[in-house]
Coordinates of N, CA, C and O in Angstrom, one line a residue:
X239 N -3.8 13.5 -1.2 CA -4.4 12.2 -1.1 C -5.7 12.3 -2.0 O -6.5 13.1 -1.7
X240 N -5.8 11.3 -3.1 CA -6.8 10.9 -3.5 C -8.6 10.5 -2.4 O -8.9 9.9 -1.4
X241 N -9.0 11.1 -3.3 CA -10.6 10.8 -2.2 C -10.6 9.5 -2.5 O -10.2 8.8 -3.4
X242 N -11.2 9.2 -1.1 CA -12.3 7.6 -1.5 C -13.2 7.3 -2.6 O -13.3 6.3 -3.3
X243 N -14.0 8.5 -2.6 CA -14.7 8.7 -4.1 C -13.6 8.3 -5.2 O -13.7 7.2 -5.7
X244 N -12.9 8.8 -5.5 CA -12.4 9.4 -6.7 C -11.3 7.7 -7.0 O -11.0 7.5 -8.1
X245 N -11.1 7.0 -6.2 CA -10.4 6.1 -6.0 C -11.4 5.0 -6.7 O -11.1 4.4 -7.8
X246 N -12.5 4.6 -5.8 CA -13.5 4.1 -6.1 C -13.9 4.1 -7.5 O -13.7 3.1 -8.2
X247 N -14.5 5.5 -8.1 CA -14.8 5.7 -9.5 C -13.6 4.9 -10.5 O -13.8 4.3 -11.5
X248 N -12.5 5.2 -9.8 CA -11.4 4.4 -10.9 C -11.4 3.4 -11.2 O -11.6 2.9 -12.4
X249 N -11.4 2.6 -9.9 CA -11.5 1.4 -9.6 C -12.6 0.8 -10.5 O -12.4 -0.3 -11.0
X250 N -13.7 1.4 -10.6 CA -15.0 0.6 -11.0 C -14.9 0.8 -13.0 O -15.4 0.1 -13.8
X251 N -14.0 1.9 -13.1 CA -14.1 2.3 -14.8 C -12.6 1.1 -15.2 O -11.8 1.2 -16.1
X252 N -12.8 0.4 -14.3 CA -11.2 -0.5 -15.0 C -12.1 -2.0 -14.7 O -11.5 -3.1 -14.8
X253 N -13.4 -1.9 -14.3 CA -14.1 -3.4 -14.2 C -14.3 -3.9 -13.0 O -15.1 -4.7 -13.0
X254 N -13.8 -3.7 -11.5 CA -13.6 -3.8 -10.3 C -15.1 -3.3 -9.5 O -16.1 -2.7 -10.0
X255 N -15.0 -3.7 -8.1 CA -16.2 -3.5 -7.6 C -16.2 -2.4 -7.0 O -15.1 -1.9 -7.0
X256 N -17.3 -1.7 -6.5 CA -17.3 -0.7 -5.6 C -17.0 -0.6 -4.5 O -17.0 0.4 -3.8
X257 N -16.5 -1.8 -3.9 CA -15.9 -1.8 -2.4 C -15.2 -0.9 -2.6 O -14.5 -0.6 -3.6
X258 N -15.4 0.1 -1.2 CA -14.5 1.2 -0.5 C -13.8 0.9 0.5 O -12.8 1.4 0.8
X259 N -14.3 -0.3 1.5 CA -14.0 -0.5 2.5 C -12.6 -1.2 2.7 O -12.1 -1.0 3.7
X260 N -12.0 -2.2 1.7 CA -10.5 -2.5 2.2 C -9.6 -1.8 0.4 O -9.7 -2.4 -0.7
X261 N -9.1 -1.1 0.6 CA -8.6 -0.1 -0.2 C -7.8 0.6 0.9 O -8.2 1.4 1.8
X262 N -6.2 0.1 0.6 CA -5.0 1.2 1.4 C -4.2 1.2 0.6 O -4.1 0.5 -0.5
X263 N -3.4 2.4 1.3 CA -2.6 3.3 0.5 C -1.3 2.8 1.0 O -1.1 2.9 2.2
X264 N -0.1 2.1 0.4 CA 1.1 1.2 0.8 C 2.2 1.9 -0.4 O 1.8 2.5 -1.4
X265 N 3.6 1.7 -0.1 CA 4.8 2.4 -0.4 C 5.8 0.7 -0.7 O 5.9 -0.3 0.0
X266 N 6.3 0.8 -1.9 CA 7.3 -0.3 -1.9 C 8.5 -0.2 -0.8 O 8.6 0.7 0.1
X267 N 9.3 -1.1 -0.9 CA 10.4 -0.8 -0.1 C 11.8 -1.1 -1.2 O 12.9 -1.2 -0.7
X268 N 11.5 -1.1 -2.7 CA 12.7 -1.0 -3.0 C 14.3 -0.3 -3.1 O 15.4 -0.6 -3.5
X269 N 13.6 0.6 -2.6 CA 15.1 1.8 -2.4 C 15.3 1.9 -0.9 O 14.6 2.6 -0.1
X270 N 16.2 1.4 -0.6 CA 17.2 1.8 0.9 C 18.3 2.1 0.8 O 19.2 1.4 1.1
X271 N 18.6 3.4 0.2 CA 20.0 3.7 0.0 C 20.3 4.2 1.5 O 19.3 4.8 2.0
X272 N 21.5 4.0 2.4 CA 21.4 4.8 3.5 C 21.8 5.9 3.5 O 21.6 6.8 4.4
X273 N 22.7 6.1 2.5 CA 23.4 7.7 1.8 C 22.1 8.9 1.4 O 22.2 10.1 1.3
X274 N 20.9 8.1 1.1 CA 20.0 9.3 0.6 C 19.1 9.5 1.4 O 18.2 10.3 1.3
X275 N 19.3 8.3 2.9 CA 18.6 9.0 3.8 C 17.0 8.5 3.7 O 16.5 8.3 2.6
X276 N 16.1 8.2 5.1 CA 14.6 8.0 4.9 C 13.8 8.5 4.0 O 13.0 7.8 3.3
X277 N 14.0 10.1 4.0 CA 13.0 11.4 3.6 C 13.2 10.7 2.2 O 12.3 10.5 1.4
X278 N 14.2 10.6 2.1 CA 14.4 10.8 0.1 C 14.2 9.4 -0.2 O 13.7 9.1 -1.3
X279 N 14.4 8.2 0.8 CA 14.2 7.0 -0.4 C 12.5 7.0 0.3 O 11.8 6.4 -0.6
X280 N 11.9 7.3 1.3 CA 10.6 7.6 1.1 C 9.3 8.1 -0.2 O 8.2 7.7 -0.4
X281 N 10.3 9.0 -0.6 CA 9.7 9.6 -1.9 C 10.1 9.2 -3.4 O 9.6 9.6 -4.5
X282 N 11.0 8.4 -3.0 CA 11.6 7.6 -4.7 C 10.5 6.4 -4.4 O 9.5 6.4 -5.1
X283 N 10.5 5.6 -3.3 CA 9.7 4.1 -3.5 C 8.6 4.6 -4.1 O 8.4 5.8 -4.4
X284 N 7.7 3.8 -4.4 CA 6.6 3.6 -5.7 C 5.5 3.7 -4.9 O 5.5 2.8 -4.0
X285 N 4.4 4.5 -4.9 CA 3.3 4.4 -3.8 C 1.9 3.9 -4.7 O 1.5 4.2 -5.8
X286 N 1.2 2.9 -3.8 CA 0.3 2.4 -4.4 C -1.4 2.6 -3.6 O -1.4 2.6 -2.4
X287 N -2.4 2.7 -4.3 CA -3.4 2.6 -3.9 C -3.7 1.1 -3.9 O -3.5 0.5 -5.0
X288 N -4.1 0.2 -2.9 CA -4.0 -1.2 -3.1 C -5.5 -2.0 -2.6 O -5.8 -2.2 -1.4
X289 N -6.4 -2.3 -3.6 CA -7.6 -2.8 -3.4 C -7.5 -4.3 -3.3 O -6.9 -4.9 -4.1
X290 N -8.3 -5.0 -2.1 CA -8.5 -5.8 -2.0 C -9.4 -6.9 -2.5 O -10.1 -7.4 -1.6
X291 N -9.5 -7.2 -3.9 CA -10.7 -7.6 -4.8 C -10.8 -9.3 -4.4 O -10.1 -10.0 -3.8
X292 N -12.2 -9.5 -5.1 CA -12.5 -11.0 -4.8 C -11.7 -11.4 -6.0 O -12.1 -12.5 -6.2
X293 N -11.1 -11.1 -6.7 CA -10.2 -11.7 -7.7 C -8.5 -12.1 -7.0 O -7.9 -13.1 -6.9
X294 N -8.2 -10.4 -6.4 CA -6.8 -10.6 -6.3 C -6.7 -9.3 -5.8 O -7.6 -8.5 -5.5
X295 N -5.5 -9.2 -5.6 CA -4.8 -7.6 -5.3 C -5.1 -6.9 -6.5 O -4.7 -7.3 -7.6
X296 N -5.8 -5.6 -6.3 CA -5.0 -4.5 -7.7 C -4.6 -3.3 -7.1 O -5.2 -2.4 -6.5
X297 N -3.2 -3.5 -7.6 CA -2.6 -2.3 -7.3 C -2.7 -0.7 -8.4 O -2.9 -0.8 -9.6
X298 N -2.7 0.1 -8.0 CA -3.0 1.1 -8.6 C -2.1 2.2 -8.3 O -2.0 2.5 -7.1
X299 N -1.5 2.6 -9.1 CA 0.2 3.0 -8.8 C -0.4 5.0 -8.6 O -1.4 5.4 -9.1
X300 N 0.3 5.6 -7.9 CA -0.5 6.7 -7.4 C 2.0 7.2 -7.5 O 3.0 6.5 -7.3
X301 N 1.7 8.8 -8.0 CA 2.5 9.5 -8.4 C 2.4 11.1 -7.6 O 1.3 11.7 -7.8
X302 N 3.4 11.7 -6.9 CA 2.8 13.1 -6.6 C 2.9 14.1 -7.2 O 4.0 14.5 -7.0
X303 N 2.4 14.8 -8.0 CA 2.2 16.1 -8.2 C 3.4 16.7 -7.8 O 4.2 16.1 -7.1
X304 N 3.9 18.3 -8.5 CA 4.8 19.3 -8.1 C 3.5 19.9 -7.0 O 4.0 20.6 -6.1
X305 N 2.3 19.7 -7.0 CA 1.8 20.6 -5.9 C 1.6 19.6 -4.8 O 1.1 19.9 -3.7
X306 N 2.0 18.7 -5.0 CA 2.3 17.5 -3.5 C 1.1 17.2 -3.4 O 0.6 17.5 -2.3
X307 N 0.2 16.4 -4.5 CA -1.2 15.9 -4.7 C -1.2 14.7 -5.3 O -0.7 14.4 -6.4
X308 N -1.8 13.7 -4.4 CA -1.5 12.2 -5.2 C -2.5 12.0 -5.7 O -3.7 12.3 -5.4
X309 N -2.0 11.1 -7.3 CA -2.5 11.4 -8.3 C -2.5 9.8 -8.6 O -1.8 9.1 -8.0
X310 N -3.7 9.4 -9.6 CA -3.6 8.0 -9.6 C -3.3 8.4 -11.4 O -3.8 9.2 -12.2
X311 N -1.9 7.3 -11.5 CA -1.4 7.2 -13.0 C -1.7 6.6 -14.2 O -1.1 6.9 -15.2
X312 N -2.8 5.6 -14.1 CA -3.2 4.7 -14.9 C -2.4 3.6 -15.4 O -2.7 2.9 -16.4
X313 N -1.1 3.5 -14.6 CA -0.4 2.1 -14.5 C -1.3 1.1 -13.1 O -1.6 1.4 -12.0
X314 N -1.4 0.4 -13.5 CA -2.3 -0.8 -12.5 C -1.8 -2.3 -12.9 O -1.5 -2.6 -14.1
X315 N -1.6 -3.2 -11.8 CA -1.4 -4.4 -12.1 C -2.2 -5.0 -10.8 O -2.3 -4.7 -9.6
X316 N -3.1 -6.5 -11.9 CA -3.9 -7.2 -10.6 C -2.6 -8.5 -10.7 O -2.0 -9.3 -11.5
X317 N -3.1 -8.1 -9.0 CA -2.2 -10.1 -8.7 C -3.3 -11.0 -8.2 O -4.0 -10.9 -7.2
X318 N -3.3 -12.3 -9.4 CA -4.3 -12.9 -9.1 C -4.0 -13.7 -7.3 O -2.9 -13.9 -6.8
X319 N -5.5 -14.0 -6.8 CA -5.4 -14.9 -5.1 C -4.6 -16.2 -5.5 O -3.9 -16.8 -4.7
X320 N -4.8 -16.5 -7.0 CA -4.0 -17.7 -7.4 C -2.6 -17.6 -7.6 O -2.2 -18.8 -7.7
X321 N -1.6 -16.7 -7.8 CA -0.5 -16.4 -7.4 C -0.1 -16.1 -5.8 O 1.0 -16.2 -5.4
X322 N -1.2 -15.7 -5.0 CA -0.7 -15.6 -3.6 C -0.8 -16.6 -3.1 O -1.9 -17.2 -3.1
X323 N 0.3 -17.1 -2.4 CA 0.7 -18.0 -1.2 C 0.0 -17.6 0.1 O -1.0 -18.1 0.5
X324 N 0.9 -16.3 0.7 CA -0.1 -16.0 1.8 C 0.4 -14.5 2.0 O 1.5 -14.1 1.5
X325 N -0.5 -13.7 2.7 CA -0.5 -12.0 3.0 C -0.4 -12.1 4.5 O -1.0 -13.0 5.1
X326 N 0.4 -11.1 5.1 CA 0.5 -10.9 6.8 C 0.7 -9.2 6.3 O 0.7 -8.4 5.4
X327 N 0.6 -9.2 8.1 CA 1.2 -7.8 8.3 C 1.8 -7.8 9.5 O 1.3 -8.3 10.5
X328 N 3.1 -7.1 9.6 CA 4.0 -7.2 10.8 C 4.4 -5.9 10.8 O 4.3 -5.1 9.9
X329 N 4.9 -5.7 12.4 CA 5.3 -4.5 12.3 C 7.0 -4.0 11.5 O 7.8 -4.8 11.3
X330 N 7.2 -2.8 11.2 CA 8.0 -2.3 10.6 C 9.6 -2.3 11.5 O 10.0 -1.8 12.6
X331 N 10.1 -3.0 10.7 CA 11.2 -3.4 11.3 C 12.5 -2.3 11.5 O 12.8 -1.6 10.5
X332 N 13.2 -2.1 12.5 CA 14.0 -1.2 12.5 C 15.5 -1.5 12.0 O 16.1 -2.1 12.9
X333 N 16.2 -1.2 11.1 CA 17.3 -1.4 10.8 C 18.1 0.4 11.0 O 17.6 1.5 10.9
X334 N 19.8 0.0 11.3 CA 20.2 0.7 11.7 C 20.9 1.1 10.4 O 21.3 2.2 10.1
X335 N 21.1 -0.2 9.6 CA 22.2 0.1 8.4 C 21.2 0.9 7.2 O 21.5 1.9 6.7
X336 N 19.9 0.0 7.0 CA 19.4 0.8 5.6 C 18.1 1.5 6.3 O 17.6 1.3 7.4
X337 N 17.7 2.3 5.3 CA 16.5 2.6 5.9 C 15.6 3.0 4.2 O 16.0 3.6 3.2
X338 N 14.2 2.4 4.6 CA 13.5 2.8 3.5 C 12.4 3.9 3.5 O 11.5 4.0 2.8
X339 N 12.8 4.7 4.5 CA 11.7 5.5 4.7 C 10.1 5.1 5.6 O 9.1 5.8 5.7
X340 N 10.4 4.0 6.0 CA 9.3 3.8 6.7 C 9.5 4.4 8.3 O 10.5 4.8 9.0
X341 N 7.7 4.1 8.7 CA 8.1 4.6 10.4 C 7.1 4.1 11.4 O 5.9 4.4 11.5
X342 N 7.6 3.4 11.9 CA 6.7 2.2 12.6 C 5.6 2.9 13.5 O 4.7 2.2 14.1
X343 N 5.6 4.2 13.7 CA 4.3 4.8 14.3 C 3.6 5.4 13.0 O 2.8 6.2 13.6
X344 N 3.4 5.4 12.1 CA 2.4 5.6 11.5 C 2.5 4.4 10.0 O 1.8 4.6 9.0
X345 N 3.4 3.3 9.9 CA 3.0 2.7 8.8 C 3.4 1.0 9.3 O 4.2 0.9 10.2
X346 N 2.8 0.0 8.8 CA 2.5 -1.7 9.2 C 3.5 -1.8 7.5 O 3.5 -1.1 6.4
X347 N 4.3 -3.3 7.9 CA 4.5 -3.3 6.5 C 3.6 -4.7 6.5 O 3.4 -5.6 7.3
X348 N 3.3 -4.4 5.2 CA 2.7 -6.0 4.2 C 3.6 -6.7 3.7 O 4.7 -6.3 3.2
X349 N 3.1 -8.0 3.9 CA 4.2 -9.2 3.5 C 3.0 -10.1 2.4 O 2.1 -10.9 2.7
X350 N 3.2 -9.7 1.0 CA 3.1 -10.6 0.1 C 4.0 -11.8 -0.4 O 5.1 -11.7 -0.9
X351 N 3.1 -13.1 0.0 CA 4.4 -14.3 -0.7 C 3.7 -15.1 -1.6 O 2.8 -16.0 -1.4
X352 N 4.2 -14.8 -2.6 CA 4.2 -15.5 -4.2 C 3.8 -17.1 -3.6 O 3.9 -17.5 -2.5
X353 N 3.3 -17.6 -4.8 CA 3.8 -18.9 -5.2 C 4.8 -19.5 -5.7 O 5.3 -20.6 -5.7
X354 N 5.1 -18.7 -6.2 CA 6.7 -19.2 -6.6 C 7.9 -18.9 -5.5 O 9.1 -19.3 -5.7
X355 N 7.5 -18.0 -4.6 CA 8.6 -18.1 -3.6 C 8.7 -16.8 -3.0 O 8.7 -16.6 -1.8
X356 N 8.7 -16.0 -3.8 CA 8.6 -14.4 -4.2 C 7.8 -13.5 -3.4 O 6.5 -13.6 -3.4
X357 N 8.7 -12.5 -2.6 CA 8.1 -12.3 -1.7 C 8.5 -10.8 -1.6 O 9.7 -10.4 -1.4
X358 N 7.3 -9.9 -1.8 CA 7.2 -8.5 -2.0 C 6.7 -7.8 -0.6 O 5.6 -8.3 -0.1
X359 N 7.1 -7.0 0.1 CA 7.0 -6.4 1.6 C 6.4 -4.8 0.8 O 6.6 -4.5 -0.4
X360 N 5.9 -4.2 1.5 CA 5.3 -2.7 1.7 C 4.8 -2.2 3.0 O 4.5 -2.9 3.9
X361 N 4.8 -0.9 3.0 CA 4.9 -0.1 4.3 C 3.4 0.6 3.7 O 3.3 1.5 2.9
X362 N 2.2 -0.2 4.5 CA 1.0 0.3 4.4 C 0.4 1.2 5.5 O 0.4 0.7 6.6
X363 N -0.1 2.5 5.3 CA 0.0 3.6 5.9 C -1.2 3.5 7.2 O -2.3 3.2 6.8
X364 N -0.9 3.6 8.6 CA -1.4 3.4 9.3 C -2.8 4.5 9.2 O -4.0 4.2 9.1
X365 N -2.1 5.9 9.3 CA -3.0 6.9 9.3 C -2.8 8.6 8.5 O -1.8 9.3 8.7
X366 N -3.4 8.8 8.1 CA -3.1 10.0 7.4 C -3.6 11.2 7.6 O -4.7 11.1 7.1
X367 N -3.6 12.4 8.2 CA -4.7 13.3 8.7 C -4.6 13.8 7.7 O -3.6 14.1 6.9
X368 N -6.4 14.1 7.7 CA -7.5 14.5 6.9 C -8.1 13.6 6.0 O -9.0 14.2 5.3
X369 N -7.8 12.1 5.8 CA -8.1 10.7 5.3 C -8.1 9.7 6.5 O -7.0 9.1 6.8
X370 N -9.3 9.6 7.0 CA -9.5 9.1 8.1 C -9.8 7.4 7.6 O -9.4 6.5 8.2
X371 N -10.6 7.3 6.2 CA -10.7 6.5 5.7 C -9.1 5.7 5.3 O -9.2 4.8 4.5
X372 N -8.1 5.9 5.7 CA -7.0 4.6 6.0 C -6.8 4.2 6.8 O -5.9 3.4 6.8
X373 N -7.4 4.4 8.2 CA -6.9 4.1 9.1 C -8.1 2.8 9.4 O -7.7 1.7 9.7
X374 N -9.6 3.2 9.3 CA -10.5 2.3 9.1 C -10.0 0.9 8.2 O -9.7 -0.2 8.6
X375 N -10.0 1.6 6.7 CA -9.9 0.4 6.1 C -8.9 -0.4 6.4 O -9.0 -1.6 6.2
X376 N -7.7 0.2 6.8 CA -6.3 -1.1 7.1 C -6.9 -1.6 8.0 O -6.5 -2.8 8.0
X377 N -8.0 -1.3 9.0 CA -8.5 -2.4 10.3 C -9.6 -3.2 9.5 O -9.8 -4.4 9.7
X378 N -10.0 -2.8 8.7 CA -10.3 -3.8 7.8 C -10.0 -5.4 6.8 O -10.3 -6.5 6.7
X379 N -9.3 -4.6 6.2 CA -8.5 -5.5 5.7 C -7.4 -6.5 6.4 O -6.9 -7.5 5.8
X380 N -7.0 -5.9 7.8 CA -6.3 -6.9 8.6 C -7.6 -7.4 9.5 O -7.3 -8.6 9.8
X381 N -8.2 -7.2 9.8 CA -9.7 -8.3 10.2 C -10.0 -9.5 9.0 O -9.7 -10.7 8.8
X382 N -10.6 -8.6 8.3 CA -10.5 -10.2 7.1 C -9.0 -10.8 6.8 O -9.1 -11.9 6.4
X383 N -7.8 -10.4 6.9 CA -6.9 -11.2 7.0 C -6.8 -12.2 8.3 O -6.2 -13.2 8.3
X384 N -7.5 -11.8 9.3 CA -7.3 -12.3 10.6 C -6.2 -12.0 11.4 O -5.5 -12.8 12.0
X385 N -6.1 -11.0 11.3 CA -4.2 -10.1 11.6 C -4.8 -9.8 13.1 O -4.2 -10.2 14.1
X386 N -6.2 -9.0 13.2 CA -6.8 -8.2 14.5 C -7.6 -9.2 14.8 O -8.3 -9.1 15.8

């Protein structure tokens, strides 16, 4: 896991603010093969560092290491507030047929909906030991959503 620090410093050398405080760490859900199983479509989905700016979302695409160290890749995309419709967070739904690697005791999924209709989910990480700093900031960022 990337420090707070080290996240932050990125954040600010690409024009962004120093807020540390709503910045989590979320997982797409595009891969549910049920043949490869949680563990493995866990580690194919796309993992993101995801700051919550007064502009928009930027996401900040994070890759692991062969030494199993997440690494921020310098692919980044902001979604402007003017493309969002609306942001929730629900709990992680259990399906029997696919599974994406999520796990409803340590990850909330995010529900991004477009304006155009378009509607992107992620499994944002409740808690991580030895980064205490996600578990804060998701109570964060679901406070100002008005989730808590």
């Amino acid at each position: 896991m990337a420090s707070l620090d080290t996240i932050v410093r990125y954040k600010q050398s690409l024009g962004f603010s120093a807020d540390a405080d709503k910045i989590i760490f979320a997982q797409s859900d595009s891969h549910n093969n049920v043949l490869l199983g949680g563990i493995v479509n866990g580690l194919i989905n796309t993992m993101y560092y995801i700051s919550f700016e007064q502009t928009g979302l930027l996401f900040m695409k994070v890759a692991v290491s062969p030494t199993l160290h997440y690494q921020l890749t310098g692919e980044d995309k902001l979604i402007p507030l003017s493309a969002i419709r609306s942001l929730s967070f629900e709990p992680v739904k259990f399906s029997a047929r696919f599974t994406t690697g999520k796990n409803r005791l340590t990850q909330i999924e995010l529900k991004i909906v477009g304006t155009d209709g378009n509607v992107m989910t992620l499994a944002a990480q409740k808690l991580i030991p030895g980064s205490p700093w996600i578990k804060q900031n998701l109570q964060n960022v679901r406070h100002m959503l008005g989730d808590i």
